[in-house]
Amino acid sequence: MSLLTHLLACLFGMGSWVSINGLWVELPLLVPQVPEGWYLPSYLSVLIQMANVGPLFVTLMHRFRPRVLNETMVIYVIICLGTVASFLLGFFWKETSTVAGTPHSVALFILTFFLAAVDCTSSVTFLPFMMHLKPQYLTTYFIGEGVSGLLPAVVALFQGVGIVQCLNSSQPLNPNLTSSNSSDLQAEYQPANFSVEVFFFFLSLVGLLAVLLLNYHPAVAKDYTNSQDSQDQNSAKETYQKHKRWDEQKPMIDLNTPTNHKRRSSFGKGTYSWMQVLYIFGILCWINALTNVVLPSVQSYSCMPYGNKAYHLSATMAAVSNPLACFIAMFLPVRSLLLMGGLTLFGSGIGAFIMGMAVLSPCPLLVNETSGGVVIVFSWIFFILSLSYVKVIIGLILRDEGHSALVWCGAVVQLGSLLGAVTMFPLVSVFGFFSSGDPCNTKCS
């Protein structure tokens, strides 16, 4: 295996969602300068889900008009579109237009829609493209996909996004005169070390160079699996590994049913029954709804009552946990469906705890205790760690089933995100079901 190809596969995966993830981490800098204020995340959520027309179109074309779309050309088009949209965002994100007598960030919305269309469509194009490389590089791709959330978070950390200073709301201009009567503190975000424009220009280049090198660098050519000999060798090797490590490779739902008595499906290579296929895709849809939309939409509600430090630690460590889970899966690729279900239940249970703390905001459990912040940070770490590992294992299983299986994998990922958004948007933005905690004032008994 080539270290360079691993690096490029990682960069390729990182380019899948880095633009939208970067947009989210910049919210503390965007919100004070746009007319929508803190309603901006709600608008962005709707736009991102509307952008699912991209993967829907690709999936339908793959199903009804196979071989009409050139997969590599589609990847080039969407990456170039994403690069241009991110570059233009650096110039026009503050521009406003009047709609129905009210100023709105129309340019920001339009460019966000194109960025989201690119990132959503990457789910049904980037994964199938990885079929051109050896199976080992798929896990590296998932590591890169995890880094797509970590990289913007690290850059934003150096940028100084979200640093809050608590000021006395009635503090006089003369610092030598203090007010002893007022105890209310007002949160004020500090200026960034570099501008939003520089941040967007940096993100606009991520992914474009990787896909060019992945296609044309001579060192990568030997890692392609186009020849029949290579495919036969890989197939023989996979068969050997399945027999050698049956405890890792055998799909386990019903241990008492002999394999040759199971009714196989026509999905992929027919390795799994239809019940197992539905089981795999059901879990995939569920965990992507939780990790992509449902829990991230309430992260501030679950963490902010414990303080600004707990919020930023949970966001940063959750971003680290994703690629860490992919790295673990590289050395422990256990494909047991039974383990998959167990980890899903474990991660979902932690997610239920996090959701409970968000519902109780601004006064969740242990809100005035240091242990409360520690618990919520570790909850986010183990939530992302367990479900990200399940994502990678499902990706490896579907990669073994062929190109079509990976296309459907990307489609189900987007379906899960869509269902999560449809569920959470009215709860958060319409009915106001959650209440924010103040990072400077905690008023819980």
Coordinates of N, CA, C and O in Angstrom, one line a residue, residues 142-298:
F142 N -12.8 7.3 5.0 CA -13.7 7.6 6.1 C -12.9 8.4 7.2 O -13.5 9.3 7.8
I143 N -11.6 8.2 7.3 CA -10.9 9.0 8.2 C -10.9 10.5 7.7 O -11.1 11.4 8.5
G144 N -10.7 10.6 6.4 CA -10.7 12.0 5.9 C -12.1 12.6 6.0 O -12.2 13.8 6.3
E145 N -13.1 11.8 5.9 CA -14.5 12.4 6.1 C -14.7 12.9 7.5 O -15.3 13.9 7.7
G146 N -14.1 12.2 8.4 CA -14.1 12.6 9.8 C -13.3 13.9 10.0 O -13.7 14.8 10.8
V147 N -12.1 14.0 9.4 CA -11.3 15.1 9.5 C -11.9 16.4 8.8 O -11.6 17.5 9.2
S148 N -12.9 16.2 8.0 CA -13.6 17.3 7.4 C -14.4 18.1 8.4 O -14.7 19.3 8.2
G149 N -14.6 17.5 9.6 CA -15.2 18.3 10.7 C -14.1 18.8 11.6 O -14.2 19.8 12.2
L150 N -13.0 18.0 11.7 CA -11.9 18.4 12.6 C -11.1 19.6 12.1 O -10.8 20.5 12.8
L151 N -10.8 19.6 10.8 CA -10.0 20.6 10.2 C -10.6 22.0 10.4 O -9.9 22.9 10.9
P152 N -11.8 22.2 10.0 CA -12.4 23.6 10.3 C -12.4 23.9 11.8 O -12.2 25.1 12.1
A153 N -12.6 23.0 12.6 CA -12.6 23.2 14.1 C -11.3 23.7 14.6 O -11.2 24.6 15.4
V154 N -10.2 23.0 14.0 CA -8.8 23.4 14.4 C -8.5 24.8 13.9 O -7.9 25.6 14.6
V155 N -8.8 25.0 12.6 CA -8.6 26.3 12.0 C -9.3 27.4 12.8 O -8.8 28.5 13.1
A156 N -10.6 27.1 13.1 CA -11.4 28.1 13.9 C -10.8 28.3 15.3 O -11.0 29.4 15.8
L157 N -10.2 27.3 15.8 CA -9.5 27.4 17.1 C -8.4 28.5 17.1 O -8.3 29.3 17.9
F158 N -7.6 28.4 16.0 CA -6.5 29.4 15.8 C -7.1 30.7 15.5 O -6.5 31.8 15.8
Q159 N -8.2 30.7 14.8 CA -8.9 31.9 14.4 C -9.4 32.7 15.7 O -9.6 33.9 15.7
G160 N -9.8 31.9 16.7 CA -10.3 32.5 17.9 C -11.8 32.6 17.8 O -12.4 33.5 18.5
V161 N -12.5 31.7 17.1 CA -14.0 31.7 17.1 C -14.6 31.3 18.4 O -14.2 30.3 19.0
G162 N -15.6 32.0 18.8 CA -16.4 31.6 20.0 C -15.8 31.9 21.3 O -16.3 31.5 22.3
I163 N -14.7 32.7 21.4 CA -14.1 33.1 22.6 C -15.0 34.2 23.3 O -15.2 35.2 22.7
V164 N -15.5 33.9 24.4 CA -16.5 34.8 25.1 C -15.8 35.5 26.3 O -15.1 34.8 27.1
Q165 N -16.1 36.8 26.4 CA -15.7 37.5 27.6 C -17.0 38.0 28.3 O -17.9 38.5 27.7
C166 N -17.1 37.7 29.6 CA -18.3 38.1 30.4 C -18.1 39.5 30.9 O -17.2 39.7 31.7
L167 N -18.9 40.4 30.5 CA -18.8 41.8 30.9 C -20.0 42.2 31.8 O -21.1 41.7 31.5
N168 N -19.8 43.0 32.7 CA -20.9 43.5 33.5 C -21.8 44.4 32.6 O -21.3 45.3 32.0
S169 N -23.1 44.1 32.5 CA -24.0 44.8 31.6 C -24.1 46.2 32.0 O -24.5 47.0 31.1
S170 N -23.9 46.6 33.2 CA -24.0 48.0 33.6 C -22.7 48.6 34.0 O -22.6 49.6 34.7
Q171 N -21.6 48.0 33.5 CA -20.3 48.4 33.8 C -20.0 49.8 33.2 O -20.2 50.1 32.0
P172 N -19.6 50.8 34.0 CA -19.4 52.2 33.5 C -18.2 52.2 32.6 O -17.3 51.3 32.6
L173 N -18.1 53.3 31.9 CA -17.0 53.5 30.9 C -15.6 53.6 31.7 O -14.6 53.2 31.2
N174 N -15.7 54.3 32.9 CA -14.5 54.4 33.7 C -14.3 53.1 34.5 O -15.1 52.8 35.3
P175 N -13.2 52.3 34.2 CA -13.0 51.1 34.9 C -12.8 51.2 36.3 O -12.9 50.2 37.1
N176 N -12.4 52.4 36.8 CA -12.1 52.6 38.3 C -13.4 52.7 39.0 O -13.4 52.6 40.3
L177 N -14.6 53.0 38.3 CA -15.9 53.1 39.0 C -16.6 51.8 38.8 O -16.9 51.4 37.6
T178 N -16.9 51.1 39.8 CA -17.6 49.8 39.7 C -18.9 49.9 40.3 O -19.2 50.7 41.2
S179 N -19.8 49.1 39.8 CA -21.2 49.0 40.3 C -21.3 47.8 41.2 O -21.1 46.7 40.7
S180 N -21.7 48.0 42.4 CA -21.8 46.9 43.3 C -23.2 46.3 43.3 O -23.4 45.3 43.9
N181 N -24.1 47.0 42.6 CA -25.5 46.5 42.7 C -25.8 45.4 41.6 O -26.6 44.6 41.8
S182 N -25.0 45.5 40.5 CA -25.4 44.6 39.4 C -24.6 43.4 39.4 O -23.4 43.4 39.6
S183 N -25.3 42.3 39.2 CA -24.6 41.0 39.1 C -24.8 40.3 37.8 O -24.3 39.2 37.6
D184 N -25.5 40.9 36.9 CA -25.8 40.4 35.6 C -24.6 40.6 34.7 O -24.1 41.7 34.6
L185 N -24.2 39.5 34.0 CA -23.0 39.6 33.1 C -23.5 39.4 31.7 O -24.4 38.6 31.4
Q186 N -22.9 40.0 30.7 CA -23.3 39.9 29.3 C -22.2 39.3 28.5 O -21.0 39.7 28.6
A187 N -22.5 38.3 27.7 CA -21.5 37.6 26.9 C -21.2 38.4 25.7 O -22.1 38.8 25.0
E188 N -19.9 38.6 25.5 CA -19.5 39.3 24.3 C -18.4 38.5 23.6 O -17.4 38.2 24.2
Y189 N -18.6 38.2 22.3 CA -17.6 37.4 21.5 C -16.5 38.3 21.1 O -16.7 39.5 20.7
Q190 N -15.3 37.8 21.3 CA -14.1 38.6 21.0 C -13.7 38.6 19.5 O -14.1 37.6 18.8
P191 N -13.1 39.6 19.0 CA -12.7 39.7 17.6 C -11.8 38.5 17.2 O -11.0 38.0 18.0
A192 N -11.9 38.0 16.0 CA -11.1 36.9 15.5 C -9.7 37.3 15.2 O -9.4 38.5 14.9
N193 N -8.8 36.3 15.2 CA -7.4 36.6 14.8 C -7.3 36.8 13.3 O -6.3 37.5 12.9
F194 N -8.1 36.2 12.5 CA -8.2 36.5 11.0 C -9.6 36.4 10.6 O -10.5 35.9 11.3
S195 N -9.9 37.0 9.4 CA -11.3 37.3 9.0 C -12.0 36.0 8.5 O -11.3 35.0 8.2
V196 N -13.3 36.1 8.4 CA -14.1 35.1 7.8 C -13.7 34.9 6.4 O -13.7 33.7 5.9
E197 N -13.4 36.0 5.7 CA -13.0 35.9 4.3 C -11.8 34.9 4.1 O -11.8 34.1 3.2
V198 N -10.8 35.1 4.9 CA -9.6 34.3 4.8 C -9.9 32.8 5.1 O -9.4 31.9 4.4
F199 N -10.8 32.6 6.0 CA -11.2 31.2 6.4 C -11.9 30.6 5.2 O -11.6 29.4 4.8
F200 N -12.8 31.3 4.5 CA -13.5 30.7 3.3 C -12.5 30.5 2.1 O -12.7 29.5 1.4
F201 N -11.6 31.4 1.9 CA -10.6 31.2 0.9 C -9.8 30.0 1.1 O -9.5 29.2 0.1
F202 N -9.4 29.7 2.3 CA -8.6 28.5 2.7 C -9.4 27.3 2.4 O -8.9 26.3 1.8
L203 N -10.7 27.2 2.8 CA -11.5 26.0 2.5 C -11.8 25.8 1.1 O -12.1 24.6 0.6
S204 N -11.8 26.9 0.3 CA -12.1 26.7 -1.2 C -11.2 25.8 -1.9 O -11.5 25.3 -3.0
L205 N -9.9 25.7 -1.4 CA -8.9 24.9 -2.1 C -8.9 23.4 -1.7 O -8.2 22.6 -2.3
V206 N -9.5 23.1 -0.6 CA -9.5 21.7 0.0 C -10.2 20.8 -0.9 O -11.4 21.0 -1.3
G207 N -9.7 19.7 -1.3 CA -10.3 18.7 -2.1 C -10.0 18.7 -3.6 O -9.9 17.7 -4.2
L208 N -9.9 19.9 -4.1 CA -9.6 20.1 -5.5 C -8.3 19.4 -5.9 O -8.2 18.7 -6.9
L209 N -7.2 19.8 -5.2 CA -5.9 19.2 -5.5 C -5.9 17.7 -5.2 O -5.3 17.0 -6.0
A210 N -6.6 17.3 -4.2 CA -6.6 15.8 -3.9 C -7.1 15.0 -5.0 O -6.6 13.9 -5.4
V211 N -8.3 15.4 -5.6 CA -8.9 14.6 -6.6 C -8.1 14.6 -7.9 O -8.0 13.6 -8.6
L212 N -7.4 15.7 -8.2 CA -6.5 15.7 -9.4 C -5.4 14.8 -9.2 O -5.0 14.0 -10.1
L213 N -4.7 14.8 -8.0 CA -3.6 13.9 -7.8 C -4.0 12.4 -7.7 O -3.4 11.5 -8.2
L214 N -5.2 12.2 -7.1 CA -5.7 10.8 -7.0 C -6.0 10.2 -8.3 O -5.9 9.0 -8.5
N215 N -6.3 11.0 -9.3 CA -6.6 10.5 -10.7 C -5.3 10.4 -11.5 O -5.2 9.5 -12.3
Y216 N -4.4 11.4 -11.4 CA -3.3 11.5 -12.3 C -1.9 11.3 -11.8 O -0.9 11.2 -12.6
H217 N -1.7 11.2 -10.5 CA -0.3 11.0 -10.0 C 0.1 9.6 -10.3 O -0.6 8.6 -10.0
P218 N 1.3 9.5 -10.9 CA 1.8 8.1 -11.3 C 1.9 7.1 -10.1 O 1.8 5.9 -10.3
A219 N 2.2 7.6 -8.9 CA 2.4 6.7 -7.8 C 1.1 6.1 -7.4 O 1.1 5.1 -6.7
V220 N 0.0 6.7 -7.8 CA -1.3 6.2 -7.4 C -1.8 5.1 -8.3 O -2.7 4.2 -8.0
A221 N -1.3 5.1 -9.6 CA -1.8 4.2 -10.6 C -1.7 2.7 -10.2 O -2.6 1.9 -10.5
K222 N -0.7 2.3 -9.5 CA -0.6 0.9 -9.1 C -1.6 0.5 -8.0 O -1.8 -0.7 -7.8
D223 N -2.3 1.4 -7.4 CA -3.3 1.1 -6.4 C -4.7 1.0 -7.0 O -5.6 0.7 -6.2
Y224 N -4.8 1.2 -8.3 CA -6.1 1.0 -8.9 C -6.4 -0.5 -9.1 O -5.5 -1.3 -9.3
T225 N -7.7 -0.8 -9.1 CA -8.1 -2.2 -9.2 C -8.9 -2.4 -10.5 O -10.0 -3.0 -10.5
N226 N -8.5 -1.9 -11.6 CA -9.2 -2.0 -12.9 C -9.0 -3.4 -13.6 O -9.9 -3.8 -14.3
S227 N -7.8 -3.9 -13.4 CA -7.6 -5.2 -14.2 C -8.3 -6.4 -13.5 O -8.5 -6.4 -12.3
Q228 N -8.6 -7.3 -14.4 CA -9.4 -8.5 -13.9 C -8.5 -9.3 -13.0 O -9.0 -9.9 -12.0
D229 N -7.2 -9.4 -13.3 CA -6.3 -10.1 -12.4 C -6.3 -9.6 -11.0 O -6.3 -10.3 -10.0
S230 N -6.2 -8.3 -10.9 CA -6.2 -7.6 -9.6 C -7.5 -8.0 -8.9 O -7.5 -8.2 -7.7
Q231 N -8.7 -7.9 -9.6 CA -9.9 -8.2 -9.0 C -10.0 -9.6 -8.5 O -10.5 -10.0 -7.4
D232 N -9.5 -10.6 -9.3 CA -9.5 -12.0 -8.9 C -8.6 -12.2 -7.7 O -8.9 -13.0 -6.8
Q233 N -7.4 -11.5 -7.7 CA -6.5 -11.7 -6.5 C -7.2 -11.2 -5.2 O -7.1 -11.8 -4.2
N234 N -7.9 -10.0 -5.4 CA -8.5 -9.4 -4.2 C -9.7 -10.3 -3.7 O -9.9 -10.5 -2.5
S235 N -10.4 -10.9 -4.7 CA -11.5 -11.8 -4.3 C -11.0 -13.0 -3.6 O -11.6 -13.4 -2.6
A236 N -9.9 -13.6 -4.1 CA -9.3 -14.8 -3.5 C -8.8 -14.4 -2.1 O -9.0 -15.2 -1.1
K237 N -8.2 -13.3 -2.0 CA -7.7 -12.9 -0.7 C -8.8 -12.6 0.3 O -8.7 -13.0 1.5
E238 N -9.9 -12.0 -0.1 CA -11.0 -11.8 0.8 C -11.7 -13.1 1.2 O -12.0 -13.2 2.4
T239 N -11.8 -14.0 0.3 CA -12.3 -15.3 0.7 C -11.4 -16.0 1.7 O -12.0 -16.6 2.7
Y240 N -10.1 -15.9 1.5 CA -9.2 -16.5 2.5 C -9.4 -15.8 3.9 O -9.4 -16.5 4.9
Q241 N -9.5 -14.5 3.9 CA -9.6 -13.8 5.1 C -10.9 -14.1 5.8 O -11.0 -14.2 7.1
K242 N -12.0 -14.3 5.0 CA -13.3 -14.7 5.6 C -13.2 -16.0 6.4 O -13.8 -16.2 7.4
H243 N -12.5 -17.0 5.8 CA -12.3 -18.3 6.4 C -11.4 -18.2 7.6 O -11.6 -18.9 8.6
K244 N -10.3 -17.4 7.5 CA -9.3 -17.3 8.5 C -9.9 -16.6 9.8 O -9.6 -16.9 10.9
R245 N -10.6 -15.5 9.5 CA -11.1 -14.7 10.6 C -12.6 -14.7 10.6 O -13.3 -13.7 10.5
W246 N -13.2 -15.9 10.8 CA -14.7 -16.0 10.7 C -15.4 -15.2 11.7 O -16.5 -14.6 11.5
D247 N -14.7 -15.0 12.9 CA -15.3 -14.2 14.0 C -15.4 -12.8 13.7 O -16.3 -12.0 14.2
E248 N -14.6 -12.3 12.7 CA -14.6 -10.9 12.3 C -15.5 -10.7 11.1 O -16.2 -9.7 11.0
Q249 N -15.5 -11.6 10.2 CA -16.1 -11.4 8.9 C -17.5 -11.9 8.8 O -18.3 -11.5 7.9
K250 N -17.9 -12.9 9.5 CA -19.2 -13.6 9.4 C -20.3 -12.7 9.8 O -20.4 -12.1 10.9
P251 N -21.3 -12.4 8.9 CA -22.5 -11.6 9.3 C -23.3 -12.4 10.3 O -23.8 -13.5 10.0
M252 N -23.5 -11.9 11.5 CA -24.2 -12.6 12.5 C -25.5 -11.9 12.9 O -25.5 -10.9 13.5
I253 N -26.6 -12.5 12.6 CA -27.9 -12.1 13.1 C -28.6 -13.3 13.8 O -29.0 -13.2 14.9
D254 N -28.6 -14.4 13.1 CA -29.2 -15.6 13.6 C -28.1 -16.7 13.6 O -27.8 -17.3 12.6
L255 N -27.5 -16.9 14.8 CA -26.3 -17.8 14.9 C -26.8 -19.3 14.7 O -25.9 -20.1 14.4
N256 N -28.0 -19.6 14.9 CA -28.5 -20.9 14.9 C -28.9 -21.4 13.5 O -29.2 -22.6 13.2
T257 N -29.0 -20.5 12.5 CA -29.5 -20.8 11.2 C -28.3 -21.1 10.3 O -27.4 -20.2 10.2
P258 N -28.2 -22.3 9.7 CA -27.1 -22.6 8.8 C -27.0 -21.6 7.7 O -28.0 -21.2 7.1
T259 N -25.8 -21.2 7.3 CA -25.6 -20.2 6.2 C -26.2 -20.7 4.9 O -26.9 -19.9 4.2
N260 N -26.1 -22.0 4.5 CA -26.7 -22.4 3.3 C -28.2 -22.5 3.2 O -28.8 -22.7 2.2
H261 N -28.8 -22.4 4.4 CA -30.3 -22.4 4.5 C -30.9 -21.0 4.4 O -32.1 -20.9 4.4
K262 N -30.0 -20.0 4.5 CA -30.5 -18.6 4.5 C -30.9 -18.2 3.1 O -30.3 -18.6 2.1
R263 N -32.0 -17.5 3.0 CA -32.5 -17.0 1.7 C -31.7 -15.8 1.4 O -31.8 -14.7 2.0
R264 N -30.9 -15.9 0.3 CA -30.1 -14.8 -0.1 C -30.9 -13.8 -1.0 O -31.9 -14.1 -1.6
S265 N -30.4 -12.5 -1.0 CA -31.1 -11.5 -1.8 C -30.3 -11.3 -3.1 O -29.2 -11.8 -3.3
S266 N -30.9 -10.5 -3.9 CA -30.2 -10.1 -5.2 C -29.5 -8.8 -5.1 O -29.0 -8.3 -6.0
F267 N -29.3 -8.3 -3.8 CA -28.6 -7.1 -3.6 C -27.1 -7.4 -3.6 O -26.6 -8.3 -3.0
G268 N -26.4 -6.5 -4.4 CA -24.9 -6.7 -4.5 C -24.5 -8.1 -4.9 O -25.0 -8.5 -6.0
K269 N -23.7 -8.7 -4.2 CA -23.2 -10.1 -4.5 C -24.1 -11.2 -3.9 O -23.8 -12.4 -4.0
G270 N -25.2 -10.8 -3.2 CA -26.1 -11.8 -2.7 C -25.5 -12.4 -1.4 O -26.0 -13.4 -0.9
T271 N -24.6 -11.7 -0.7 CA -24.0 -12.2 0.5 C -25.0 -12.2 1.7 O -25.0 -13.1 2.5
Y272 N -25.9 -11.2 1.7 CA -26.8 -11.0 2.8 C -28.3 -11.3 2.3 O -28.6 -11.0 1.2
S273 N -29.1 -11.7 3.3 CA -30.5 -11.9 3.0 C -31.1 -10.5 3.0 O -30.5 -9.5 3.4
W274 N -32.4 -10.4 2.5 CA -33.1 -9.1 2.4 C -33.3 -8.5 3.8 O -33.2 -7.3 4.0
M275 N -33.5 -9.4 4.8 CA -33.7 -8.9 6.2 C -32.4 -8.3 6.7 O -32.4 -7.2 7.3
Q276 N -31.3 -8.9 6.3 CA -30.0 -8.3 6.7 C -29.7 -7.0 6.0 O -29.1 -6.1 6.6
V277 N -30.0 -6.9 4.7 CA -29.8 -5.7 4.0 C -30.7 -4.6 4.6 O -30.2 -3.5 4.8
L278 N -31.9 -4.8 4.9 CA -32.8 -3.8 5.5 C -32.2 -3.4 6.9 O -32.3 -2.3 7.3
Y279 N -31.7 -4.4 7.6 CA -31.1 -4.2 8.9 C -29.9 -3.2 8.8 O -29.8 -2.2 9.5
I280 N -29.1 -3.5 7.8 CA -27.9 -2.6 7.6 C -28.3 -1.2 7.2 O -27.8 -0.2 7.8
F281 N -29.2 -1.1 6.3 CA -29.5 0.2 5.8 C -30.4 1.0 6.9 O -30.3 2.2 7.0
G282 N -31.2 0.2 7.6 CA -31.9 0.9 8.7 C -31.0 1.5 9.8 O -31.2 2.6 10.2
I283 N -30.0 0.7 10.1 CA -29.0 1.3 11.1 C -28.3 2.5 10.5 O -28.0 3.5 11.2
L284 N -27.9 2.4 9.2 CA -27.2 3.4 8.5 C -28.0 4.7 8.5 O -27.5 5.8 8.8
C285 N -29.3 4.6 8.2 CA -30.2 5.7 8.2 C -30.3 6.3 9.6 O -30.2 7.6 9.8
W286 N -30.5 5.5 10.6 CA -30.7 5.9 12.0 C -29.5 6.7 12.5 O -29.6 7.8 13.1
I287 N -28.3 6.1 12.4 CA -27.1 6.7 13.0 C -26.7 8.0 12.2 O -26.2 8.9 12.9
N288 N -27.0 8.1 10.9 CA -26.7 9.4 10.3 C -27.7 10.5 10.6 O -27.3 11.6 10.7
A289 N -28.9 10.1 10.9 CA -29.9 11.1 11.4 C -29.4 11.6 12.7 O -29.5 12.8 13.0
L290 N -28.9 10.7 13.6 CA -28.5 11.1 14.9 C -27.2 12.0 14.9 O -27.2 13.1 15.5
T291 N -26.2 11.5 14.1 CA -24.9 12.2 14.2 C -24.8 13.4 13.3 O -24.0 14.3 13.6
N292 N -25.6 13.4 12.2 CA -25.5 14.5 11.3 C -26.4 15.7 11.6 O -26.1 16.8 11.3
V293 N -27.6 15.4 12.2 CA -28.6 16.4 12.4 C -29.2 16.5 13.8 O -29.1 17.5 14.5
V294 N -29.7 15.4 14.3 CA -30.5 15.4 15.5 C -29.7 15.9 16.7 O -30.1 16.9 17.4
L295 N -28.6 15.3 17.0 CA -27.8 15.7 18.2 C -27.0 17.0 17.9 O -27.0 17.8 18.8
P296 N -26.4 17.2 16.8 CA -25.7 18.5 16.5 C -26.6 19.7 16.6 O -26.2 20.7 17.1
S297 N -27.9 19.5 16.3 CA -28.9 20.6 16.4 C -29.1 21.1 17.8 O -29.6 22.2 18.0
V298 N -28.9 20.2 18.8 CA -29.1 20.5 20.2 C -27.8 20.6 21.0 O -27.8 20.6 22.2

